[in-house]
Amino acid sequence: SFGRKIDEDLLDELEEVLISDDLGYETTMKLIEELRESYKNKEIETSEQIIPFLKEKIKNYWPQRDRELAKSDSGPTVVLVAGVNGSGKTTSIAKLGFNLSSAGHKVVVAACDTFRAAAVDQLSIWSERIGVEIIKHKQGADPAAVAYDACQAAIARDADYLIVDTAGRLHTQKHLMKELEKIKAVTSKKIPGSPHEVILVVDGTTGQNAIAQAKEFTGAIDVTGIFLAKLDGSARGGIVIAIKDKLDIPVKFVGLGEKPEDIAEFEPEEFVEALFS
Amino acid sequence: MFESLTDRFNSVFKSLSGRGRITESNISDAMREVRKALLEADVNYQVAKQFCKDVREAALGAEVVQSLKPGQVLIKIVQDELTKLMGPEGSDIYYVSPGPTVIMLAGLQGCGKTTTAAKLANYVRSEGKKPQMVAVDLQRPAAIEQLRTLGEQIDVPVYCEESKDSVKVAKNGLKDAKKNDADVVILDTAGRLHVDQELMDEVSNVAKATSPHQIYLVCDSMTGQDAVNSAKEFNERLELDGVILTKLDGDARGGAALSVKAVTGKPIKFAGVGEKIEDLQKFHPDRMAGRILGM
Ligand SMILES: Nc1nc2c(ncn2[C@@H]2O[C@H](COP(=O)(O)OP(=O)(O)OP(=O)(O)O)[C@@H](O)[C@H]2O)c(=O)[nH]1
Ligand SMILES: Nc1nc2c(ncn2[C@@H]2O[C@H](COP(=O)(O)OP(=O)(O)OP(=O)(O)O)[C@@H](O)[C@H]2O)c(=O)[nH]1
Ligand SMILES: [K+]
Ligand SMILES: [Mg+2]
Ligand SMILES: [Mg+2]
């Protein structure tokens, strides 16, 4: 479409691309409106400038400082991990733990999903494979008690990181959201200033519901960043743009497979590139 | 969260009197609202486009009865079309005789297959059948243990073995079920991405080796636009017999249901509505239509 003028047909095509990437209706319309405005103001003049214009715009949503994992000044850095059922929490914890321990940090993981069948076994297998210590109770135990013991162990072992796995829960389940608040309160009490990061794991194939997830989990436990899992498929995970736009929550990592090494720091340029590829 | 479609329609049609026909000029704004509602519900872009085109044709010229507002007439047409597309209703499992009836579950990672396997086992037992499950997921850490734990909870036997060969495990599971006189065998397979050729080959080899009577795609109701791509690929590789929609106990509008139905043409058999064994329901196209429209 060399030299093609910016007309309604072209904007329709763009709308299809953005919506198909799960940016959502509102965010898509907002971007297209901004594009229209820039065209009117002669900031852009031909169709060739559209994609670079949008890339630049979207990329700037995520400044570098937003993407780094917080670190406590002293004592263990606590990373609390939460999300809806099956989004990829436990696997993402294995990846994160592997990443941190490979970088020479001492990592402890806490098996606070005492609800789902064999969730404790799943994290135990991962902890063995990646060579980090796990703190666990039996299935059915109180997750807050596991968190308490894990904090104590992390302090006693002089761990650099404590990563807390929690049971999957839908954000609409009030009592389960309360349980999460309780886990957070326990770590804050045992390790002042913690959790240093509260990571929401979002399945990269999720559509508009991820906005409600981000909103409700943030309301309960102040999410500090997103781990965008399962980006190795054909879904692009564009919903994180709407989440950034509406709730200002940054993305920290992406998951690209089922193995511990299938993790990458979130790279806005690559991410935006993929949206338009 | 969303303004209801009825409200939006009523405001679009406010300028019109309560009589007359649905015409080109008064339908356009309303169809824009319908399209917006569908896209907000994650119905795939192309599927929404086709749907709106079809409804537009069906609605044009539709007689508006004195007592009804054009908005009400149109909304009924939309709802009926949507219901029709997601139908037919029917959760009956077709049992073969002599048994066992082999049912295979497949789908993306984390969509809810293993949980659904246990729910289904419980369901077929409530229909008087004797179920058995087979742990064919040899990939995910503790997948076997997960199925075994669920089996224990509901007292349904689970066949498993330490192996790397899923075809062999599936075949042995089937043999074991026959020996145990099971009426229904449910195969829980590993989660996989539709773009992963190696794993798609593997699941289709399991299907070839066991010739399931029913193959169901398990689909997370929170899935976005990409639902069409995965469903299409699974259907091409496995010749699906139906779909099970999970996690409908949340507030996802669930447009993936329409997308998946549109690209596979396969009936949606059940809805998962929670993490517990009994949280499996029959699928109701009319309720799903209302949900997608946000009404
Ligand atoms: N392809 C792919 N699969 C992933 C990725 N992350 C997780 N998975 C898979 O997704 C499935 C669910 O992952 P889990 O880590 O068990 O998810 P969870 O959120 O802990 O699940 P619950 O605890 O049951 O809520 C597993 O089969 C994982 O192997 C990823 O980045 N890519
Ligand atoms: N709320 C809710 N959770 C569900 C439902 N079905 C399954 N889950 C949960 O979703 C998560 C994933 O379920 P699994 O059964 O492990 O999913 P899977 O497809 O077998 O996962 P993989 O084998 O890793 O691909 C678990 O936390 C389940 O408890 C449902 O209908 N509602
Ligand atoms: K999922
Ligand atoms: Mg988990
Ligand atoms: Mg499973």
XYZ file of C-alpha atoms and ligand atoms in Angstrom:
639
model
C 0.000 0.000 0.000
C 2.792 2.375 -0.970
C 1.766 5.984 -0.796
C -1.752 4.927 0.045
C -3.822 7.645 1.599
C -5.163 7.256 5.096
C -8.822 6.564 4.486
C -11.608 4.771 6.284
C -10.822 1.438 4.602
C -7.304 1.579 5.882
C -8.479 2.435 9.376
C -10.876 -0.509 9.214
C -8.006 -2.825 8.384
C -6.074 -1.442 11.300
C -9.075 -1.898 13.556
C -9.199 -5.557 12.580
C -5.505 -6.028 13.389
C -5.751 -4.411 16.806
C -8.956 -6.117 17.838
C -7.641 -9.481 16.648
C -4.642 -8.932 18.929
C -7.055 -8.595 21.901
C -6.513 -4.892 22.544
C -10.243 -4.613 22.976
C -12.801 -2.344 21.402
C -12.233 0.742 23.531
C -8.454 0.786 23.428
C -8.510 0.101 19.695
C -10.910 2.973 19.079
C -8.824 5.262 21.233
C -5.660 4.490 19.278
C -7.429 4.945 15.967
C -8.856 8.243 17.138
C -5.381 9.424 18.086
C -4.167 8.359 14.687
C -6.933 10.293 12.980
C -6.036 13.340 15.046
C -2.362 13.129 14.103
C -3.346 12.821 10.474
C -5.485 15.926 10.725
C -2.623 17.796 12.378
C -0.325 16.601 9.584
C 1.989 14.820 12.035
C 1.624 11.832 9.764
C 0.717 12.024 6.111
C 0.907 8.628 4.441
C -0.029 5.086 5.284
C 3.633 4.093 5.635
C 3.801 6.221 8.745
C 0.898 4.559 10.518
C 2.593 1.454 11.884
C 5.721 3.310 13.061
C 3.455 5.911 14.676
C 1.475 3.284 16.573
C 4.563 1.282 17.457
C 6.187 4.329 18.966
C 3.046 5.199 20.848
C 2.426 1.736 22.312
C 6.077 1.095 23.076
C 6.223 4.186 25.237
C 3.592 2.727 27.524
C 6.293 0.717 29.274
C 9.350 2.668 30.426
C 12.376 0.593 31.455
C 12.127 1.378 35.179
C 8.657 -0.194 35.213
C 9.943 -3.520 34.043
C 12.547 -4.283 36.657
C 11.911 -6.665 39.520
C 12.061 -4.888 42.875
C 14.751 -5.909 45.358
C 14.646 -5.389 49.087
C 17.538 -3.542 50.738
C 18.017 -6.251 53.289
C 16.476 -9.630 53.927
C 14.508 -11.729 51.472
C 12.673 -10.108 48.578
C 9.165 -11.510 48.625
C 7.362 -12.087 45.340
C 3.694 -12.962 45.724
C 2.167 -14.626 42.676
C -1.550 -14.768 41.962
C -4.047 -15.134 39.138
C -7.093 -16.930 37.827
C -7.253 -20.703 37.429
C -4.797 -22.263 35.039
C -3.210 -18.997 33.904
C 0.300 -20.386 34.452
C 1.279 -19.324 37.987
C 3.121 -22.420 39.183
C 5.052 -22.868 35.950
C 5.934 -19.160 35.841
C 7.253 -19.432 39.401
C 9.488 -22.308 38.326
C 10.796 -20.108 35.512
C 11.334 -17.107 37.722
C 12.970 -19.219 40.424
C 15.228 -20.856 37.864
C 16.150 -17.478 36.403
C 17.008 -15.985 39.791
C 18.884 -19.001 41.076
C 20.866 -19.243 37.829
C 21.914 -15.650 38.460
C 23.369 -16.809 41.775
C 20.537 -15.890 44.129
C 19.268 -18.098 46.871
C 15.580 -18.824 46.236
C 12.866 -20.350 48.402
C 9.381 -21.139 47.058
C 6.228 -21.436 49.150
C 3.458 -23.882 48.207
C 0.432 -21.859 49.301
C -1.872 -23.588 46.838
C -3.108 -26.192 49.256
C -6.416 -26.500 47.422
C -6.032 -27.858 43.913
C -5.365 -31.555 43.505
C -1.612 -32.229 43.482
C -0.690 -28.530 43.345
C 1.845 -29.095 46.132
C 3.337 -32.053 44.242
C 3.578 -29.954 41.100
C 5.589 -27.209 42.816
C 7.670 -29.829 44.653
C 8.710 -31.411 41.362
C 9.616 -28.010 39.963
C 11.617 -27.059 43.057
C 13.623 -30.261 42.721
C 14.215 -29.758 39.044
C 15.408 -26.184 39.387
C 17.240 -26.860 42.645
C 15.531 -24.486 45.062
C 14.108 -25.116 48.489
C 10.338 -25.492 48.966
C 8.251 -24.862 52.058
C 5.044 -26.875 52.022
C 2.291 -28.304 54.164
C -0.221 -30.992 53.340
C -3.029 -30.463 50.859
C -5.938 -28.765 52.585
C -3.725 -26.839 55.037
C -4.201 -23.129 55.717
C -2.314 -21.225 52.995
C -1.591 -18.341 55.385
C 0.170 -20.780 57.719
C 2.339 -21.972 54.827
C 3.194 -18.350 54.031
C 4.115 -17.771 57.669
C 6.467 -20.757 57.758
C 7.942 -19.822 54.402
C 8.804 -16.308 55.613
C 10.437 -17.740 58.694
C 12.429 -20.231 56.631
C 13.475 -17.585 54.109
C 14.817 -15.403 56.918
C 16.520 -18.329 58.675
C 18.188 -19.518 55.446
C 19.177 -15.981 54.512
C 17.396 -16.377 51.183
C 17.523 -13.620 48.575
C 14.057 -14.356 47.210
C 10.911 -15.959 48.510
C 8.394 -16.710 45.758
C 4.886 -17.509 46.940
C 2.616 -19.706 44.811
C -1.106 -19.345 45.440
C -4.172 -21.276 44.311
C -5.896 -20.160 41.136
C -9.045 -18.170 41.839
C -11.493 -16.160 39.825
C -11.497 -12.501 40.821
C -15.247 -12.731 41.373
C -14.826 -15.111 44.318
C -14.898 -12.735 47.283
C -13.858 -15.197 49.977
C -10.913 -16.438 47.959
C -9.781 -12.869 47.321
C -9.932 -12.307 51.075
C -7.738 -15.361 51.567
C -5.188 -13.782 49.266
C -5.267 -10.560 51.285
C -4.564 -12.631 54.337
C -1.526 -14.286 52.766
C -0.235 -10.854 51.844
C -0.809 -9.564 55.374
C 1.188 -12.479 56.796
C 4.247 -11.768 54.679
C 4.049 -8.011 55.449
C 4.014 -8.796 59.104
C 6.840 -11.339 59.086
C 8.995 -9.446 56.589
C 8.287 -5.715 56.878
C 8.026 -3.963 53.532
C 7.020 -7.181 51.796
C 5.733 -8.367 49.439
C 8.105 -6.369 47.277
C 6.405 -7.558 44.136
C 2.882 -8.795 43.579
C 2.792 -10.532 40.228
C -0.428 -11.273 38.393
C -0.023 -14.113 35.931
C -2.198 -13.505 32.880
C -2.741 -16.180 30.249
C -1.667 -14.629 26.947
C -4.677 -16.114 25.191
C -7.117 -14.285 27.464
C -9.475 -11.721 26.055
C -11.242 -8.776 27.671
C -11.784 -10.531 30.996
C -8.134 -9.881 31.861
C -9.058 -6.244 32.509
C -11.501 -7.281 35.222
C -8.912 -9.709 36.579
C -6.266 -6.992 36.807
C -8.708 -4.587 38.401
C -9.975 -6.952 41.082
C -6.617 -8.504 41.958
C -5.142 -5.012 42.221
C -7.996 -3.948 44.421
C -7.267 -6.831 46.781
C -3.473 -7.140 46.794
C -2.010 -4.183 44.854
C -0.567 -5.917 41.824
C 2.836 -4.436 40.887
C 3.403 -6.251 37.624
C 2.162 -8.806 35.127
C 3.710 -12.070 34.006
C 2.248 -12.660 30.564
C 2.292 -16.427 30.060
C 1.772 -18.624 26.995
C 2.976 -16.153 24.408
C 4.505 -19.004 22.411
C 1.203 -19.650 20.632
C -0.490 -17.515 18.011
C -2.184 -15.143 20.492
C -0.426 -11.807 20.918
C -1.508 -10.810 24.429
C -2.638 -7.345 23.368
C -4.874 -7.163 26.413
C -1.891 -5.911 28.443
C -2.080 -2.698 26.420
C -5.635 -2.123 27.595
C -4.538 -3.002 31.140
C -1.688 -0.516 30.999
C -3.977 2.091 29.507
C -6.782 1.670 32.027
C -4.980 0.562 35.186
C -1.351 1.496 34.623
C 0.005 -1.936 35.539
C 3.321 -2.776 33.878
C 4.357 -6.102 32.327
C 7.551 -7.598 33.756
C 8.000 -11.005 32.137
C 6.653 -13.158 29.367
C 6.323 -16.933 29.308
C 7.302 -18.694 26.097
C 6.929 -22.386 26.800
C 6.666 -25.039 29.473
C 10.330 -25.315 30.425
C 12.106 -23.341 33.187
C 14.218 -21.457 30.675
C 11.177 -20.349 28.654
C 11.016 -16.938 30.272
C 12.025 -13.525 28.970
C 11.974 -10.039 30.322
C 9.193 -8.105 28.700
C 10.532 -6.224 25.674
C 8.067 -3.592 24.454
C 9.724 -3.315 21.043
C 9.494 -7.027 20.303
C 6.020 -7.186 21.730
C 4.718 -4.350 19.583
C 6.541 -5.705 16.555
C 4.647 -8.995 16.963
C 1.305 -7.189 17.152
C 1.705 -5.965 13.599
C 3.467 -8.990 12.123
C -19.880 -3.309 34.037
C -21.401 -2.872 30.605
C -24.413 -0.817 29.813
C -27.003 -3.314 28.748
C -27.608 -3.711 25.081
C -31.314 -3.090 25.558
C -30.540 0.338 26.992
C -28.182 1.133 24.182
C -30.706 -0.017 21.602
C -33.472 1.980 23.137
C -31.436 5.127 22.953
C -30.447 4.390 19.368
C -34.066 3.902 18.431
C -35.459 6.664 20.583
C -35.826 8.990 17.674
C -38.087 6.534 15.901
C -41.763 6.150 16.455
C -43.195 2.905 17.703
C -44.467 1.917 14.294
C -43.107 1.005 10.902
C -40.399 -1.235 9.627
C -36.771 -1.819 10.327
C -35.013 0.011 7.534
C -31.498 0.611 6.205
C -31.445 3.964 7.876
C -32.563 2.944 11.330
C -30.673 -0.351 11.514
C -27.122 0.906 10.997
C -26.592 2.546 14.360
C -28.178 -0.376 16.129
C -26.014 -2.926 14.339
C -22.965 -0.923 15.338
C -24.036 -1.423 18.939
C -24.490 -5.143 18.392
C -21.060 -5.428 16.855
C -19.529 -3.505 19.716
C -21.216 -5.786 22.254
C -19.927 -8.871 20.462
C -16.374 -7.567 20.277
C -16.422 -6.583 23.939
C -17.469 -10.159 24.661
C -14.420 -11.468 22.704
C -16.357 -12.820 19.760
C -13.799 -13.097 16.986
C -13.649 -10.063 14.671
C -14.532 -11.974 11.503
C -17.208 -14.033 13.233
C -18.820 -10.857 14.583
C -18.689 -9.267 11.149
C -20.397 -12.211 9.476
C -22.980 -12.423 12.231
C -23.900 -8.758 11.878
C -24.193 -9.115 8.128
C -26.566 -12.068 8.516
C -28.686 -10.386 11.163
C -28.921 -7.255 9.098
C -30.341 -9.233 6.216
C -32.745 -11.101 8.452
C -33.909 -7.895 10.111
C -34.322 -5.640 7.117
C -37.960 -5.183 6.422
C -39.039 -7.138 9.466
C -42.529 -6.120 10.419
C -42.688 -4.087 13.602
C -45.886 -4.790 15.487
C -47.712 -1.807 16.962
C -46.965 -2.689 20.524
C -43.246 -3.257 20.024
C -40.475 -0.766 19.524
C -38.117 -1.423 16.582
C -35.311 -1.851 19.124
C -37.173 -4.675 20.817
C -37.821 -6.398 17.516
C -34.203 -6.168 16.503
C -32.900 -7.375 19.821
C -35.120 -10.410 19.560
C -33.783 -11.181 16.113
C -30.224 -10.815 17.386
C -30.839 -13.030 20.360
C -32.629 -15.695 18.343
C -29.900 -15.811 15.719
C -27.214 -16.065 18.363
C -29.069 -18.832 20.178
C -29.589 -20.703 16.948
C -25.897 -20.446 16.079
C -24.784 -21.783 19.434
C -27.294 -24.590 19.453
C -28.556 -27.198 19.290
C -28.967 -27.832 22.962
C -28.111 -31.330 24.082
C -25.611 -32.788 26.486
C -26.426 -36.409 25.794
C -23.416 -38.596 25.567
C -23.741 -41.233 22.924
C -22.838 -44.514 24.613
C -21.837 -47.440 22.450
C -22.748 -50.998 23.096
C -20.873 -53.115 23.708
C -18.734 -50.691 25.666
C -16.577 -49.160 26.695
C -17.378 -45.770 25.232
C -14.082 -43.953 24.818
C -14.070 -40.198 25.418
C -10.981 -38.109 24.833
C -10.403 -34.581 26.123
C -7.983 -32.220 24.424
C -7.162 -28.544 24.502
C -4.730 -25.773 25.305
C -2.672 -25.683 28.497
C -4.587 -24.914 31.664
C -8.039 -24.813 30.040
C -9.418 -27.323 32.541
C -9.086 -30.788 30.970
C -8.041 -32.769 34.018
C -10.704 -31.222 36.244
C -13.287 -31.766 33.515
C -12.254 -35.415 33.136
C -13.178 -36.002 36.775
C -16.398 -34.004 36.444
C -17.389 -36.061 33.394
C -16.564 -39.331 35.128
C -18.827 -38.265 37.948
C -21.524 -37.253 35.469
C -21.549 -40.496 33.486
C -21.719 -42.406 36.736
C -24.827 -40.437 37.643
C -26.247 -41.810 34.383
C -25.641 -45.314 35.679
C -22.374 -45.975 33.866
C -19.143 -47.302 35.269
C -16.328 -44.888 34.425
C -12.569 -45.181 34.387
C -9.991 -42.495 33.683
C -6.619 -42.792 31.979
C -3.725 -40.425 32.686
C -2.343 -39.751 29.224
C -0.695 -36.450 30.218
C 2.943 -37.453 30.675
C 4.207 -33.894 30.322
C 2.985 -31.663 33.095
C 4.653 -32.162 36.474
C 2.283 -34.049 38.787
C -0.427 -34.377 36.123
C -0.800 -38.067 36.941
C -0.951 -37.337 40.642
C -3.607 -34.682 40.005
C -5.851 -37.122 38.139
C -5.223 -39.832 40.709
C -6.175 -37.506 43.559
C -9.376 -36.516 41.766
C -10.123 -40.172 41.038
C -9.757 -41.010 44.703
C -12.081 -38.164 45.652
C -14.869 -39.587 43.527
C -13.864 -43.203 43.820
C -13.242 -43.734 40.109
C -10.268 -45.871 39.066
C -7.416 -44.153 37.227
C -5.086 -46.071 34.958
C -1.551 -44.729 34.903
C 1.938 -45.933 34.275
C 5.432 -44.524 34.357
C 6.218 -43.995 30.673
C 7.160 -41.512 27.989
C 4.957 -43.093 25.352
C 1.452 -41.659 25.513
C 0.105 -43.903 22.762
C 1.174 -46.962 24.713
C -0.323 -45.627 27.954
C -3.624 -44.845 26.238
C -3.817 -48.327 24.695
C -2.935 -50.027 27.971
C -5.489 -47.874 29.750
C -8.136 -49.026 27.333
C -7.191 -52.674 27.843
C -7.302 -52.210 31.569
C -10.741 -50.602 31.370
C -12.068 -53.538 29.355
C -10.681 -55.921 31.921
C -12.444 -53.931 34.642
C -15.715 -53.915 32.702
C -15.813 -50.147 32.580
C -18.595 -48.630 30.451
C -16.859 -45.332 29.832
C -13.146 -44.558 29.517
C -12.052 -40.938 29.776
C -8.641 -40.020 28.408
C -7.006 -36.946 29.967
C -4.389 -35.634 27.566
C -1.639 -33.054 28.078
C -2.278 -29.399 27.303
C -0.768 -28.262 24.035
C -0.648 -25.302 21.726
C -2.256 -25.758 18.334
C 0.924 -24.398 16.710
C 3.093 -27.070 18.306
C 3.318 -29.621 15.488
C 5.087 -32.267 17.531
C 2.471 -32.252 20.284
C -0.397 -32.031 17.797
C 1.014 -35.125 16.085
C 1.213 -36.844 19.429
C -2.419 -36.205 20.341
C -3.616 -37.280 16.924
C -1.585 -40.488 17.281
C -3.288 -41.163 20.608
C -6.628 -40.667 18.853
C -5.681 -42.994 15.998
C -4.560 -45.683 18.409
C -7.672 -45.576 20.587
C -10.413 -44.480 18.138
C -12.400 -42.492 20.714
C -16.163 -42.426 20.191
C -16.231 -38.827 21.361
C -13.439 -36.244 21.258
C -14.174 -33.041 23.115
C -12.264 -29.803 22.931
C -12.050 -28.179 26.348
C -12.111 -24.408 26.004
C -11.556 -21.714 28.636
C -14.433 -19.220 28.455
C -12.007 -16.350 29.103
C -10.216 -16.992 25.799
C -9.919 -14.043 23.452
C -9.760 -13.607 19.695
C -7.318 -16.473 19.158
C -9.967 -19.053 20.096
C -10.794 -19.459 16.398
C -7.236 -20.423 15.498
C -6.799 -23.046 18.181
C -10.278 -24.529 17.760
C -9.876 -24.781 14.007
C -6.551 -26.564 14.298
C -7.769 -29.002 16.961
C -10.821 -29.745 14.852
C -8.734 -30.389 11.768
C -6.345 -32.674 13.579
C -8.852 -34.545 15.728
C -12.293 -34.293 14.128
C -13.949 -33.076 17.284
C -17.376 -34.259 18.377
C -18.071 -31.432 20.757
C -16.815 -28.665 22.992
C -16.800 -28.201 26.757
C -16.662 -24.617 27.929
C -14.982 -24.060 31.307
C -14.726 -21.378 33.999
C -18.141 -19.938 33.277
C -18.550 -19.263 36.997
C -16.620 -16.023 36.548
C -17.729 -12.851 34.801
C -16.249 -13.484 31.360
C -18.784 -12.726 28.676
C -17.620 -15.845 26.843
C -17.702 -14.787 23.219
C -15.240 -17.618 22.530
C -18.259 -19.928 22.663
C -19.660 -18.356 19.519
C -16.274 -18.192 17.808
C -15.506 -21.842 18.478
C -18.942 -22.964 17.402
C -18.712 -20.873 14.251
C -15.364 -22.295 13.117
C -15.854 -25.931 14.117
C -19.596 -26.360 13.747
C -19.399 -28.782 16.677
C -21.961 -28.655 19.502
C -21.127 -27.230 22.883
C -21.991 -30.086 25.213
C -21.222 -28.927 28.742
C -20.296 -25.905 30.807
C -17.816 -25.961 33.689
C -18.949 -23.663 36.463
C -16.465 -24.168 39.271
C -13.542 -26.152 40.571
C -15.581 -28.792 42.326
C -16.526 -32.136 40.836
C -20.221 -31.358 40.679
C -19.642 -28.033 38.879
C -20.578 -29.330 35.445
C -23.795 -28.258 33.763
C -25.639 -28.756 30.552
C -24.966 -26.003 28.070
C -27.831 -23.594 27.361
C -27.434 -21.661 24.088
C -30.114 -19.108 25.021
C -28.473 -18.201 28.317
C -25.112 -18.001 26.590
C -26.576 -15.639 23.988
C -27.809 -13.319 26.726
C -24.473 -13.473 28.461
C -22.499 -12.633 25.338
C -24.772 -9.681 24.653
C -24.370 -8.485 28.224
C -28.077 -8.685 28.960
N 2.922 -23.148 26.100
C 3.011 -22.639 27.337
N 2.426 -23.284 28.351
C 2.530 -22.748 29.585
C 3.196 -21.538 29.839
N 3.103 -21.267 31.171
C 2.397 -22.286 31.708
N 2.048 -23.188 30.761
C 1.258 -24.425 30.928
O -0.039 -24.058 31.358
C -0.586 -25.072 32.183
C -1.052 -24.461 33.486
O 0.094 -23.971 34.160
P 0.190 -23.890 35.738
O 1.514 -23.302 36.052
O -0.175 -25.168 36.353
O -0.953 -22.816 35.990
P -1.506 -22.287 37.378
O -1.904 -20.896 37.155
O -0.531 -22.554 38.453
O -2.797 -23.220 37.554
P -3.709 -23.377 38.873
O -2.758 -23.426 40.017
O -4.462 -24.631 38.648
O -4.581 -22.171 38.896
C 0.503 -26.114 32.341
O 0.277 -27.143 31.407
C 1.769 -25.367 31.991
O 2.779 -26.215 31.494
C 3.803 -20.855 28.720
O 4.402 -19.775 28.826
N 3.668 -21.457 27.500
N -13.380 -21.553 38.467
C -13.215 -22.633 37.699
N -12.021 -23.229 37.674
C -11.879 -24.318 36.900
C -12.917 -24.857 36.116
N -12.433 -25.936 35.462
C -11.142 -26.063 35.839
N -10.794 -25.097 36.713
C -9.487 -24.812 37.341
O -8.592 -24.433 36.308
C -7.274 -24.821 36.651
C -6.696 -25.665 35.540
O -7.442 -26.870 35.491
P -6.812 -28.235 34.999
O -7.899 -29.241 35.024
O -5.567 -28.542 35.710
O -6.480 -27.830 33.496
P -5.782 -28.695 32.378
O -6.372 -28.297 31.090
O -5.812 -30.136 32.728
O -4.282 -28.153 32.475
P -2.983 -28.782 31.757
O -3.075 -30.260 31.935
O -1.837 -28.166 32.444
O -3.060 -28.360 30.331
C -7.374 -25.532 37.986
O -7.109 -24.576 38.993
C -8.822 -25.971 38.043
O -9.280 -26.099 39.363
C -14.188 -24.184 36.144
O -15.159 -24.545 35.481
N -14.269 -23.082 36.957
K -6.340 -20.596 30.617
Mg -0.734 -23.540 40.265
Mg -4.290 -31.529 32.904
